[in-house]
Structure formats: structure tokens, C-alpha cells
CSV table of C-alpha atoms in Angstrom, one decimal:
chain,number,residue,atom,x,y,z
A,1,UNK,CA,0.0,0.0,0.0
A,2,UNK,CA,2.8,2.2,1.0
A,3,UNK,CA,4.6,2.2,-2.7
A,4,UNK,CA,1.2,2.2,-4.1
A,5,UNK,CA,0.7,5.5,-2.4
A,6,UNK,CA,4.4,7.0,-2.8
A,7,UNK,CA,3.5,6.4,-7.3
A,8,UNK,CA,0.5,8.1,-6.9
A,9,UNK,CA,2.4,11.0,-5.1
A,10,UNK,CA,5.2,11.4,-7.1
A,11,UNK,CA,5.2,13.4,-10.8
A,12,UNK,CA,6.2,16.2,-12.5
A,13,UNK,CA,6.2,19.5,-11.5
A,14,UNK,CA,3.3,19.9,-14.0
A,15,UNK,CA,1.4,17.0,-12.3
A,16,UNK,CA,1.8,19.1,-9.0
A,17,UNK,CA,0.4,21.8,-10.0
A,18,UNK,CA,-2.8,20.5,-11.1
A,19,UNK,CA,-2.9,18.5,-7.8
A,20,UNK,CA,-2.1,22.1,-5.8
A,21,UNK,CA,-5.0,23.8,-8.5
A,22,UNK,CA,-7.5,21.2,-7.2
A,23,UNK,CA,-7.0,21.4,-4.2
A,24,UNK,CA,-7.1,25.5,-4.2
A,25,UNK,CA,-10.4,24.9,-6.3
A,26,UNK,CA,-12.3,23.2,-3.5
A,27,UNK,CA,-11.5,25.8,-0.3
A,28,UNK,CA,-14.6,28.5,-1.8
A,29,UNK,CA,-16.5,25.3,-1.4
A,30,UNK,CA,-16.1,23.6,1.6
A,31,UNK,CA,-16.5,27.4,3.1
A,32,UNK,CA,-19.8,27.7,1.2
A,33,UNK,CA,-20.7,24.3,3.1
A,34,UNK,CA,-19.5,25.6,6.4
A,35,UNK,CA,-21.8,28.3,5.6
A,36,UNK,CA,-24.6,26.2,4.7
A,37,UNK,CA,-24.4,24.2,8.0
A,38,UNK,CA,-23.9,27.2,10.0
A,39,UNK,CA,-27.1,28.8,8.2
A,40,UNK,CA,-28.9,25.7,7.1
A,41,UNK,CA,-30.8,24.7,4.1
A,42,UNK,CA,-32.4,28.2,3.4
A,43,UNK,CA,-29.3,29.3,1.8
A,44,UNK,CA,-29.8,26.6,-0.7
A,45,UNK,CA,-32.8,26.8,-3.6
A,46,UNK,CA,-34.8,23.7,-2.0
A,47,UNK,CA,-37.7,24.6,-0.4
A,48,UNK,CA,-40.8,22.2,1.3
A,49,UNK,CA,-42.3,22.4,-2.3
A,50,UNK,CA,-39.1,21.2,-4.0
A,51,UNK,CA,-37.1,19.2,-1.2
A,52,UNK,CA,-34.7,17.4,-3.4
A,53,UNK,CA,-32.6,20.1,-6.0
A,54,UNK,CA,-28.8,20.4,-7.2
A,55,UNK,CA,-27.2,17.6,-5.3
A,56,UNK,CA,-29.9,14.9,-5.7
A,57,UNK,CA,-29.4,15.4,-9.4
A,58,UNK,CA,-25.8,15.0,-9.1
A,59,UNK,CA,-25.8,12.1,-6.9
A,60,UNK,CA,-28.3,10.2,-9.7
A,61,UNK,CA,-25.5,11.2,-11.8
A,62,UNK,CA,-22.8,10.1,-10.8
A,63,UNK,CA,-24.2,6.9,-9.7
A,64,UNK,CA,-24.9,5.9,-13.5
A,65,UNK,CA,-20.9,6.9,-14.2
A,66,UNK,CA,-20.1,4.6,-11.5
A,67,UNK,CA,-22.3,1.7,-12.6
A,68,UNK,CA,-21.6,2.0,-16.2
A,69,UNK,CA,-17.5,2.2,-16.1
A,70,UNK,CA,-17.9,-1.6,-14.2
A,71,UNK,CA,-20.5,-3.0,-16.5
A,72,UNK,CA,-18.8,-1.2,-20.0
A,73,UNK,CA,-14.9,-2.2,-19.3
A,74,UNK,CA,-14.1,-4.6,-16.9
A,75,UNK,CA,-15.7,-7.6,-18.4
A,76,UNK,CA,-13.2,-7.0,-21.0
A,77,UNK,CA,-10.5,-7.3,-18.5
A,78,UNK,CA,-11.4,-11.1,-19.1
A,79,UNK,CA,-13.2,-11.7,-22.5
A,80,UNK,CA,-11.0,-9.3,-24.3
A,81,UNK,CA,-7.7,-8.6,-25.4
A,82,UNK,CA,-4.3,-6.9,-23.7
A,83,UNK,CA,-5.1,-3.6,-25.0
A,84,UNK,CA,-8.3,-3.7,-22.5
A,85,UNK,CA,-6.2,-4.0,-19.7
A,86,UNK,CA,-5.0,-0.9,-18.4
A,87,UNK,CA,-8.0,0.9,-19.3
A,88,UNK,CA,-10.0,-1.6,-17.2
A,89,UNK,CA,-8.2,-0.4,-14.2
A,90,UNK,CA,-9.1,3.4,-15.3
A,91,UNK,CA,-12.8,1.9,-15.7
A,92,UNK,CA,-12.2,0.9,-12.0
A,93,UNK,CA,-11.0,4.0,-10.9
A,94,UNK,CA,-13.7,6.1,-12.2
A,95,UNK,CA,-16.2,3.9,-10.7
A,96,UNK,CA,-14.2,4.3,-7.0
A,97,UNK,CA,-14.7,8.2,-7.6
A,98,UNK,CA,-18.1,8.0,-8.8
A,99,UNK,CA,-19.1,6.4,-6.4
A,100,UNK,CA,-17.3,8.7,-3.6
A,101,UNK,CA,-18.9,12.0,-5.1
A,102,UNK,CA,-22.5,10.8,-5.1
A,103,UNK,CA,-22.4,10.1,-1.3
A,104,UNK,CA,-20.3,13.4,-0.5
A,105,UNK,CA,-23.7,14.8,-3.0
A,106,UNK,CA,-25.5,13.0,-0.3
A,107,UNK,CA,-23.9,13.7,2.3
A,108,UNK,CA,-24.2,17.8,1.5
A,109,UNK,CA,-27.7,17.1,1.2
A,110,UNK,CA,-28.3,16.0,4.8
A,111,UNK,CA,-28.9,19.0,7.6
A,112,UNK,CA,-27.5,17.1,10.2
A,113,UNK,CA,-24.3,15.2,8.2
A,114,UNK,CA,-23.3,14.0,11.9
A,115,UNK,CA,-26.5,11.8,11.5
A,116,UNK,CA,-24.8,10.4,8.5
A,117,UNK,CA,-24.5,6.9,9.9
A,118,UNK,CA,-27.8,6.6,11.1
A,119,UNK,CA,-29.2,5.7,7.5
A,120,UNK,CA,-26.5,2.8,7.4
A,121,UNK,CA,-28.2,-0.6,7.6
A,122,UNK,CA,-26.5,-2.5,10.4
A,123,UNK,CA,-24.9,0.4,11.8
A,124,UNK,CA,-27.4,3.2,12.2
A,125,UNK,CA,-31.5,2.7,13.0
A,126,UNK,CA,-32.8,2.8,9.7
A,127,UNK,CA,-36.1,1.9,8.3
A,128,UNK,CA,-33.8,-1.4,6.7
A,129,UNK,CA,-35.4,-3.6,4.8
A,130,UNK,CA,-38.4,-1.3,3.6
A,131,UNK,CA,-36.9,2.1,3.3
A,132,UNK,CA,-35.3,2.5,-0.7
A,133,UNK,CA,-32.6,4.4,0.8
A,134,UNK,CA,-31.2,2.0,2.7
A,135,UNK,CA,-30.8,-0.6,0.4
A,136,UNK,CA,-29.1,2.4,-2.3
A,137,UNK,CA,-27.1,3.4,0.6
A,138,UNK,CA,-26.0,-0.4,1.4
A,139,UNK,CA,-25.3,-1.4,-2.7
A,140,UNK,CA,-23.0,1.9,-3.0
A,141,UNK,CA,-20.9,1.4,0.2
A,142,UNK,CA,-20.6,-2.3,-1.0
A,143,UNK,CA,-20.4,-1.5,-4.7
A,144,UNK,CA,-17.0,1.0,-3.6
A,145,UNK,CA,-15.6,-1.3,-1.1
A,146,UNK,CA,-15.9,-4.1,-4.0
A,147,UNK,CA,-14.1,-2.2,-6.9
A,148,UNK,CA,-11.7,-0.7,-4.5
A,149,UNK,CA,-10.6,-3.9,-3.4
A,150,UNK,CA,-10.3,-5.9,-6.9
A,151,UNK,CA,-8.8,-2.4,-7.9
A,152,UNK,CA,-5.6,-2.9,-5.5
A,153,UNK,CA,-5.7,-6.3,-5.7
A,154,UNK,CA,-5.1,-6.3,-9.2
A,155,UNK,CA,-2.4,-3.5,-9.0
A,156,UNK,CA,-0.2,-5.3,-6.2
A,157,UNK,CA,-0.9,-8.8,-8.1
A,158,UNK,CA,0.7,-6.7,-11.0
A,159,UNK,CA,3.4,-5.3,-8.9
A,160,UNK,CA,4.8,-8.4,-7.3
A,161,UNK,CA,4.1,-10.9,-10.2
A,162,UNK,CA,4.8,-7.9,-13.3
A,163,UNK,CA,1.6,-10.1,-14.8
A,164,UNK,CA,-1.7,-9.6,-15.4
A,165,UNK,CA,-4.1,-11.9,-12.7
A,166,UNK,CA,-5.3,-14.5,-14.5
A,167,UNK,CA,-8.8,-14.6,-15.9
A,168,UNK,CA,-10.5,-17.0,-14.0
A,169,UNK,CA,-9.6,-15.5,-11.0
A,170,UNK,CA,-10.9,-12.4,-11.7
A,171,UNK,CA,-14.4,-13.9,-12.8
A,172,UNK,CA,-16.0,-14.3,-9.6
A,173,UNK,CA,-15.5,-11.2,-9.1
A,174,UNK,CA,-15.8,-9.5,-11.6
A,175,UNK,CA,-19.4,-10.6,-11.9
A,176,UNK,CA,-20.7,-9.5,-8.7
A,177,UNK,CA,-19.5,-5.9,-9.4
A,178,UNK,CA,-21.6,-6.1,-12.3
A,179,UNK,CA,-24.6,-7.3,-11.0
A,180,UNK,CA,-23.8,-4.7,-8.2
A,181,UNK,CA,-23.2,-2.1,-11.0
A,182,UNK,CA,-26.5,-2.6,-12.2
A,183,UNK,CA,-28.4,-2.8,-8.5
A,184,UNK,CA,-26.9,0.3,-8.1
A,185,UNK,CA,-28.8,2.7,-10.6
A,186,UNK,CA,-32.0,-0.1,-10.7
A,187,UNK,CA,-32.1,0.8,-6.6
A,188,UNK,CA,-31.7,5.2,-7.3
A,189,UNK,CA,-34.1,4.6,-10.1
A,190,UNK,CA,-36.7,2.4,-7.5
A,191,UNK,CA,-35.7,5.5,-5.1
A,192,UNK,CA,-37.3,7.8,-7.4
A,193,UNK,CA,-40.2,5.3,-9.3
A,194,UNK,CA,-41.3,4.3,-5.9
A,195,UNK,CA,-43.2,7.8,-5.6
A,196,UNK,CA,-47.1,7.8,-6.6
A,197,UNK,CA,-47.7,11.1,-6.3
A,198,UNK,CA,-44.8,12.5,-8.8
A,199,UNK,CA,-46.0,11.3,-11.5
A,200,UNK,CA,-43.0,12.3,-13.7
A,201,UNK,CA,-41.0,9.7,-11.9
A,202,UNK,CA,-43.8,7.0,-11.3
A,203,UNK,CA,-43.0,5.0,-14.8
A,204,UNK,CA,-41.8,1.8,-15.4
A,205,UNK,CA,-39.3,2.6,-18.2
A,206,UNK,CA,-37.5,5.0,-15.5
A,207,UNK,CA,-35.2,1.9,-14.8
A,208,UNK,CA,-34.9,0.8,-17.9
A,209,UNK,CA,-33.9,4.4,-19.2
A,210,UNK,CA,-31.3,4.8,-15.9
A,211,UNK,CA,-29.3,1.9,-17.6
A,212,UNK,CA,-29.4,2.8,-21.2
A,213,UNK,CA,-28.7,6.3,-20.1
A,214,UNK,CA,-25.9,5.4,-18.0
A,215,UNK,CA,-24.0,3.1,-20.4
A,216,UNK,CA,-24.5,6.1,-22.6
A,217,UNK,CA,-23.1,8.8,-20.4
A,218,UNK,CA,-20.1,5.9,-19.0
A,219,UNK,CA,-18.9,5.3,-22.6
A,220,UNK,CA,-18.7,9.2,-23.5
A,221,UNK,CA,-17.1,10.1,-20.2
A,222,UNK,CA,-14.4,7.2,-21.0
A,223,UNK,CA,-14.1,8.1,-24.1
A,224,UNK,CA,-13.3,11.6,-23.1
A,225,UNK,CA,-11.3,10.8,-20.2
A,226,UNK,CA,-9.0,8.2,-22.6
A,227,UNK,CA,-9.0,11.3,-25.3
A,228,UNK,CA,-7.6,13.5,-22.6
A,229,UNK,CA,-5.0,10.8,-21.0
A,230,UNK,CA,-4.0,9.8,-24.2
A,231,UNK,CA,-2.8,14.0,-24.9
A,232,UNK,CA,-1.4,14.4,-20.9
A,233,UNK,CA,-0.1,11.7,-20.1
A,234,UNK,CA,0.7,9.6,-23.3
A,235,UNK,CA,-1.8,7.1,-22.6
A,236,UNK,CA,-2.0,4.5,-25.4
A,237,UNK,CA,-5.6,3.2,-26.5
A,238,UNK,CA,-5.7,0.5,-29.1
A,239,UNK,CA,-8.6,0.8,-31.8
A,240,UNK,CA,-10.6,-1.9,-30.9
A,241,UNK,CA,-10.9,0.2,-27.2
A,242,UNK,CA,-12.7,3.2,-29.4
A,243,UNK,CA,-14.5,0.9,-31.5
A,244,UNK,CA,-16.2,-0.4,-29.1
A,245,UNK,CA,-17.0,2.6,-26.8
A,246,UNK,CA,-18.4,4.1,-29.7
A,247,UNK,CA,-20.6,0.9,-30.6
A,248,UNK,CA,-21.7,0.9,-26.9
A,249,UNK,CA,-22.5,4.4,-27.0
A,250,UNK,CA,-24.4,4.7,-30.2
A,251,UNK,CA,-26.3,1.5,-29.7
A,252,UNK,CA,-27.9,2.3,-26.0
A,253,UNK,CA,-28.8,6.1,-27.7
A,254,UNK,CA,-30.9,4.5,-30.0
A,255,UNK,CA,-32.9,2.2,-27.4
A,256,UNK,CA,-33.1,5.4,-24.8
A,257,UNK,CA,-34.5,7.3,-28.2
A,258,UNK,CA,-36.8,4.3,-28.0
A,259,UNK,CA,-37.2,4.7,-24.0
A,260,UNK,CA,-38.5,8.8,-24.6
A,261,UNK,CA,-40.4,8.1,-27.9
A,262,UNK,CA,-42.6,5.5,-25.5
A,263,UNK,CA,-43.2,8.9,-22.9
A,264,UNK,CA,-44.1,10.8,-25.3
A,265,UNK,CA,-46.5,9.1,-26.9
A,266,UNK,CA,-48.3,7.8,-23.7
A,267,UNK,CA,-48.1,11.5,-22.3
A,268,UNK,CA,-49.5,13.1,-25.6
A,269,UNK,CA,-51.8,9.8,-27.6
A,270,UNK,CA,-54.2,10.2,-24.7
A,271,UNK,CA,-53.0,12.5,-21.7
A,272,UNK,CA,-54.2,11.8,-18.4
A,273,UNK,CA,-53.4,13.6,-15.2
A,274,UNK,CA,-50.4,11.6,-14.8
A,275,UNK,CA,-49.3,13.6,-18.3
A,276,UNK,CA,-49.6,17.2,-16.8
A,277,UNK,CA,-45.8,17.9,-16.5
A,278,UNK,CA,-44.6,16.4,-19.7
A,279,UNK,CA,-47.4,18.5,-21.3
A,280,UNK,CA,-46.0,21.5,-18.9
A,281,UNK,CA,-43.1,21.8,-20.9
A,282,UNK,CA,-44.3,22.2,-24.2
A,283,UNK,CA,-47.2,24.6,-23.3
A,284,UNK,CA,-44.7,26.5,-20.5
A,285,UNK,CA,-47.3,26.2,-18.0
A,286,UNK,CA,-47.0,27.4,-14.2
A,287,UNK,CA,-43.6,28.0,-13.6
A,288,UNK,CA,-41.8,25.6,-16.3
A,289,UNK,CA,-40.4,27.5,-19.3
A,290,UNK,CA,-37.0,28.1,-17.9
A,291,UNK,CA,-37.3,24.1,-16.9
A,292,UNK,CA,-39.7,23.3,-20.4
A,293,UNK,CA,-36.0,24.8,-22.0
A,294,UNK,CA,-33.8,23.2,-20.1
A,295,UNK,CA,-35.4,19.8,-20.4
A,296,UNK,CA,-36.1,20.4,-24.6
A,297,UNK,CA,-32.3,21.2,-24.9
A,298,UNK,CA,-31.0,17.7,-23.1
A,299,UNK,CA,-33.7,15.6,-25.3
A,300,UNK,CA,-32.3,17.7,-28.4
A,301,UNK,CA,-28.4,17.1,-27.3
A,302,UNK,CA,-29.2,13.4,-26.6
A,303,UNK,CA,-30.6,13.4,-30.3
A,304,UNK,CA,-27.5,14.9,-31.6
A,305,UNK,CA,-25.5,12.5,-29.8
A,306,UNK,CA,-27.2,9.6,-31.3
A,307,UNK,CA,-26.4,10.8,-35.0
A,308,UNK,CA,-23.0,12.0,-34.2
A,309,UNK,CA,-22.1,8.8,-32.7
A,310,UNK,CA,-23.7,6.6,-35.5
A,311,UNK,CA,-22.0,9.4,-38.2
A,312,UNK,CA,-18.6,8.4,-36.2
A,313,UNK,CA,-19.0,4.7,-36.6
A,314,UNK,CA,-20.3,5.4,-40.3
A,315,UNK,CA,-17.0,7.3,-41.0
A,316,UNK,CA,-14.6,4.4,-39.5
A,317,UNK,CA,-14.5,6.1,-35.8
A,318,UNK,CA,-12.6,9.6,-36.5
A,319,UNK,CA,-11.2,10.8,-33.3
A,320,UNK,CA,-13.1,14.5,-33.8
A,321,UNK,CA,-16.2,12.8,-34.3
A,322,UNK,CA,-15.8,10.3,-31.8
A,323,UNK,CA,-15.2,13.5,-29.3
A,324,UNK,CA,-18.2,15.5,-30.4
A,325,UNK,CA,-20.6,12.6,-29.7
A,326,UNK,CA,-19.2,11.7,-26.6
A,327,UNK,CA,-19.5,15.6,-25.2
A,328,UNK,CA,-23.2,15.9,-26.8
A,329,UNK,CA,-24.1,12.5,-24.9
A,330,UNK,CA,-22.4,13.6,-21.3
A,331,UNK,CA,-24.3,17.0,-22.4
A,332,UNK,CA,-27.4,16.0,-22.9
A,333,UNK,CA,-28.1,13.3,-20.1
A,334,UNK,CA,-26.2,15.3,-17.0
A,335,UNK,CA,-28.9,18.2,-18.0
A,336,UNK,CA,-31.9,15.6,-18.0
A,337,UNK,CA,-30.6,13.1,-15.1
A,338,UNK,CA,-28.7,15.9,-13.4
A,339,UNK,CA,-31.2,18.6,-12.8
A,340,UNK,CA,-34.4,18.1,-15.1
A,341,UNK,CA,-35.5,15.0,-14.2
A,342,UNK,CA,-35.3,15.9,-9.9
A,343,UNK,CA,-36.9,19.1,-10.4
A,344,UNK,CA,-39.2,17.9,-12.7
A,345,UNK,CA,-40.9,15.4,-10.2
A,346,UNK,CA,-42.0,18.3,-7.8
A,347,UNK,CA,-43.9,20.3,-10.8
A,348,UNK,CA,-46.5,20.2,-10.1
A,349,UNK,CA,-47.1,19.5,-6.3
A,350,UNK,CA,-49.2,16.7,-5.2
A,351,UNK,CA,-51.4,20.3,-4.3
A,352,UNK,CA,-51.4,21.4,-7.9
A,353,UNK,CA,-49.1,24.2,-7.1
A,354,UNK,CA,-46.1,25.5,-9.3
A,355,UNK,CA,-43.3,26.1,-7.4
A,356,UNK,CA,-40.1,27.1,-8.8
A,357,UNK,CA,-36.1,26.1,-7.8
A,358,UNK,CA,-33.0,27.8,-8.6
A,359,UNK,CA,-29.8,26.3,-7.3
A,360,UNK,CA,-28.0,29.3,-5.6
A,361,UNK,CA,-24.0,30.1,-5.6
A,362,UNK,CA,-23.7,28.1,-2.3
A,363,UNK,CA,-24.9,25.4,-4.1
A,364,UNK,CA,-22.3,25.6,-7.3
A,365,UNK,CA,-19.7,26.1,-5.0
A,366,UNK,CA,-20.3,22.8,-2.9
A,367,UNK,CA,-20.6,21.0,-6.0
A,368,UNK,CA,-16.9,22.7,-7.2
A,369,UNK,CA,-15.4,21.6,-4.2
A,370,UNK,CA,-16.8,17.9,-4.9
A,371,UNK,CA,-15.6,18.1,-8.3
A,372,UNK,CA,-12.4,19.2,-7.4
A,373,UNK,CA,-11.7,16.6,-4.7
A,374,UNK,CA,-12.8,13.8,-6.2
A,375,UNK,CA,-10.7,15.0,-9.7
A,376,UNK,CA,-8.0,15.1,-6.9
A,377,UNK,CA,-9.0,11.3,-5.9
A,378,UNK,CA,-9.0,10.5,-9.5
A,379,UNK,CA,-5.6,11.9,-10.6
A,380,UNK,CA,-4.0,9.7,-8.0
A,381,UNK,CA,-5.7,6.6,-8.8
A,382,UNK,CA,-4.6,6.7,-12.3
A,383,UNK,CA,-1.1,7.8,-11.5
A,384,UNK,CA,-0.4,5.2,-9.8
A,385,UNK,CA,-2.4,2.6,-12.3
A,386,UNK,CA,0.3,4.4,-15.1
A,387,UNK,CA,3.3,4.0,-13.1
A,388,UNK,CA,2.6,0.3,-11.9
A,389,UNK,CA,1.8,-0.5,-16.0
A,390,UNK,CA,5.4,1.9,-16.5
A,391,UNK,CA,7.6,-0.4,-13.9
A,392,UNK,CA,6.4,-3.3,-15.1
A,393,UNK,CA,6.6,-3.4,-18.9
């Protein structure tokens, strides 16, 4: 552990500068959440109409990055090729931060964040097994420990041996942290589903559409994050790594296409009341048209995404292409899973009333500080993953 650790510190002077610029980047924020636990919620845009805002969004998020970098790329530490291993273990280590920012989103989230372990089945008093939360909170803590583990076994395996771990011992494995990677964003999704009075949220396809999304959104943010290794720190990706990214990515935007064609045409072919907010944001009812927009531009991005990624495929996977797709599909489903679709499932209230939500700077600035630490987390993880591949070439 202790060499492990000493890689992931050591660099270039370049390398420590970005480690000292992330970790400037998250002081404003962690004093905006001093300030927000000193003043409380209030300071925040959530309100009794709209409890859940800017961090519940993030958290469902960042959950479906987590989920999708285990399901997309670590089965191919085993099925596929060489060239899959070392971004397998980059796969891994986005999942370990993914995982790490949603609970810090719901950690922020919580008043009293000393209460913290009190929703922890086995630990705290929680309402375990019949409160949702509990069992999300319980497949995340698991799901982290899991890929944090395999993660340094795998790295000290490689260390001491200077060999991959053989296949059939990573199996086992391996296949628990996919079917965790999937009970991760089925559970968030149930979390949200499991409501009958937001009606925005109460659909079957919401699980369904978590998935699809998430693959989506996991193969653009690898593809972006390989794109900018590749250019920093002289990361080599095999074709066959793009190829199949891009094949994920375009194939799951066609069946969430699917997914949103199926809303629209049981919200619009016969409306019922359960129809009022999709209809909302086309007619910019009550006090939608700033969230009608919002929601309208990530259904349009995730359009674009779909024929960019099948127009990069079409054109043999060209690097620019490939790039534009993958920023239009992160685009397009952090706007609808990261603030639309939470803020959406208050409008209107279970009253009929139209209350708005703007996040405020507080807000922004807690999520900069997350972003920034967990960037810091993430910097680490794959220096040391490139320095452990660099020793023992």
C-alpha cells in the first residue's frame, strides 16, 4: 500500500500543479458548506415544495458513471484482449470516484451530516429492509468497497508478479460488481419510481432508461477521459478500445430514443393527469419554461448525440467525431438526469401548485469543491495505475 501511495504522489512539477490547482479549487466550497451548515438549508434553492434540487441530481448522476464504467470495461478485462487492460483499471478507478462524489452529493444534502450513519443498515436505525434508501445506501458502500478492493488487488498482483491476474480468478468477481453495478442505478431509479404522487417519476421505463442512459453517459465520459490521457499523459488506446465505446455508445442512444419516444406518446396519444408535466413543458405552464428549455435542450443534445455517434461509426471512428458525440451525450443526459428530471418530479405538487427552484452560488460552490476533490482522488488513482503499467513493462 505504501509504494502504491508514494507512485501516486510522485510526478512532474506539472502534475503538481494540477494536484495544488485542485485542491485550491475546492477551499470557496467547503466554506460555502460551512456556511450552509452554519445557516442551514435556506441558503440553498430547495424549499418544502421542492425538497430534493442540485445535489440529488448530481448524486443520480454520478451513480450511473459509477455503474456504467464496471459493466462497460471490466468484463473486457477477461473476455477481451491486452489492450483492455489498463484501461479496465481506469474503468475501476472512475467507478471508485463516482461512487465517492455521489455520497459526499448525499452527504451535503443531509442538515445534520453527523446523522450520516444513522441511514446505514446494520450500523445506524434505519427503516432497513423497507426504506429505498437504505438498500441504495447499502449497494453503493458495498459496490465502492468491491471495486476498491479488486482495484488494489489487481495493482499489487501486477506489482509483485509484473503479470496480469489470471482470468478465471478475476471472474467471480468480476461478476458480482456487475450485477452490483446494475443494483446500483435499478435501486436510485426504484428510489425515485417508488413515488405515486410525482408522476414524472412513477413510470416503469425510469429503470430501464437509468441503464441505457448510464452506459451512454459511462462510454462518453471514457471516451473523453481516454481522449484526454492519451494527450497528458501519453496514454496508449488500441482501436478496438474506441470501436467499441463508440458501438456501446451509439447502440444504447438509439434504445433510450426508444425509452423517450414511449413517454411521449403515452403522455401526448391520450393525456391523463399523470401527463400534466410532460405537457407543462411544451405549453410552459406554471412555472416551467426556464425548466420546459432546459429539459427540450438535453432531449435535443441526446438526439445529436445519437447521430454523431452513429455518423462516427459510419466514418470508420474519426477521433473529432468520436469527441463531439461523446460531449453531446455527457451534455445531454447530466442536463436531464442531473437537474431536469429531480426538479421535474416536484412540478407540479401533489397540491397542484407551481413552485419554482433555482440552485443558488452556495450550491455551485459545494458541487466545485466535490468536483475538485474527487478530480483530486481520481488523478491519484490513475497515476499510480500508469506507473505500476510503466515499472512493469
Amino acid at each position: 500500500m505504501r509504494v502504491l501511495l508514494g507512485m501516486g504522489w510522485s510526478g512532474g512539477w506539472r502534475y503538481r500543479i494540477w494536484l495544488l490547482f485542485l485542491a485550491m479549487l475546492a477551499i470557496p466550497g467547503v466554506s460555502g458548506w460551512v456556511e450552509q451548515q452554519t445557516e442551514g438549508l435556506s441558503v440553498t434553492g430547495m424549499s418544502d415544495a421542492v425538497s430534493w434540487g442540485w445535489y440529488i441530481g448530481q448524486f443520480v448522476f454520478f451513480v450511473g458513471i459509477a455503474a456504467s464504467a464496471i459493466i462497460l470495461v471490466v468484463p473486457a478485462l477477461v473476455w477481451a484482449g491486452q489492450e483492455w487492460r489498463t484501461v479496465a483499471l481506469i474503468g475501476e478507478a472512475m467507478a471508485v470516484c463516482a461512487v465517492c462524489a455521489s455520497l459526499l452529493f448525499i452527504l451535503v444534502d443531509v442538515g445534520r451530516p453527523e446523522r450520516f450513519w444513522h441511514g446505514l443498515p446494520f450500523v445506524g436505525t434505519p427503516h432497513f429492509p423497507s426504506s429505498i434508501l437504505s438498500w441504495d445506501l447499502l449497494v453503493l458502500l458495498v459496490y465502492l468497497f468491491l471495486n476498491a478492493g479488486l482495484g488494489y488487488w489487481h495493482l499489487r498482483h501486477r506489482l509483485q508478479t509484473r503479470i496480469h491476474p489470471e482470468s478465471h480468478r478475476l471472474l467471480p468477481w468480476i461478476l458480482v460488481a456487475v450485477l452490483a453495478g446494475i443494483g446500483i442505478h435499478v435501486v436510485t431509479a426504484f428510489l425515485l419510481a417508488g413515488n405515486p404522487s410525482r408522476p414524472f417519476w412513477n413510470t416503469a421505463l425510469l429503470a430501464p432508461r437509468f441503464i441505457v442512459t448510464a452506459l451512454a453517459a459511462g462510454s462518453g465520459w471514457m471516451i473523453l477521459t481516454l481522449v484526454i490521457l492519451r494527450h497528458v499523459a501519453g496514454l496508449v488506446v488500441a482501436d478496438p478500445v474506441w470501436t467499441l465505446l463508440a458501438r456501446v455508445m451509439a447502440s444504447v442512444l438509439l434504445i433510450n430514443l426508444i425509452f423517450l419516444a414511449s413517454e411521449f406518446f403515452v403522455a401526448f396519444h391520450r393525456p391523463s393527469g399523470h401527463s400534466l408535466f410532460m405537457q407543462s413543458l411544451w405549453s410552459g405552464q406554471g412555472d416551467t419554461p426556464f425548466h420546459g428549455l432546459w429539459m427540450k435542450g438535453a432531449w435535443a443534445l441526446q438526439v445529436c448525440a445519437t447521430v454523431g455517434s452513429l455518423w462516427a461509426l459510419w466514418r470508420g471512428v474519426t477521433h473529432g467525431w468520436l469527441v463531439c458525440a461523446a460531449l453531446l451525450t455527457v451534455a445531454g443526459i447530466w442536463m436531464e438526469k442531473g437537474v431536469g428530471l429531480i426538479v421535474g418530479g416536484f412540478l407540479p405538487t401533489p397540491l397542484g401548485e407551481w413552485a419554482s427552484y433555482h440552485p443558488t452560488w452556495i450550491e455551485y460552490r459545494v458541487t466545485l469543491a466535490i468536483m475538485a476533490m474527487v478530480l483530486f482522488l481520481f488523478s491519484l488513482l490513475v497515476r499510480i495505475i500508469l506507473a505500476v503499467e510503466a515499472r512493469t513493462r
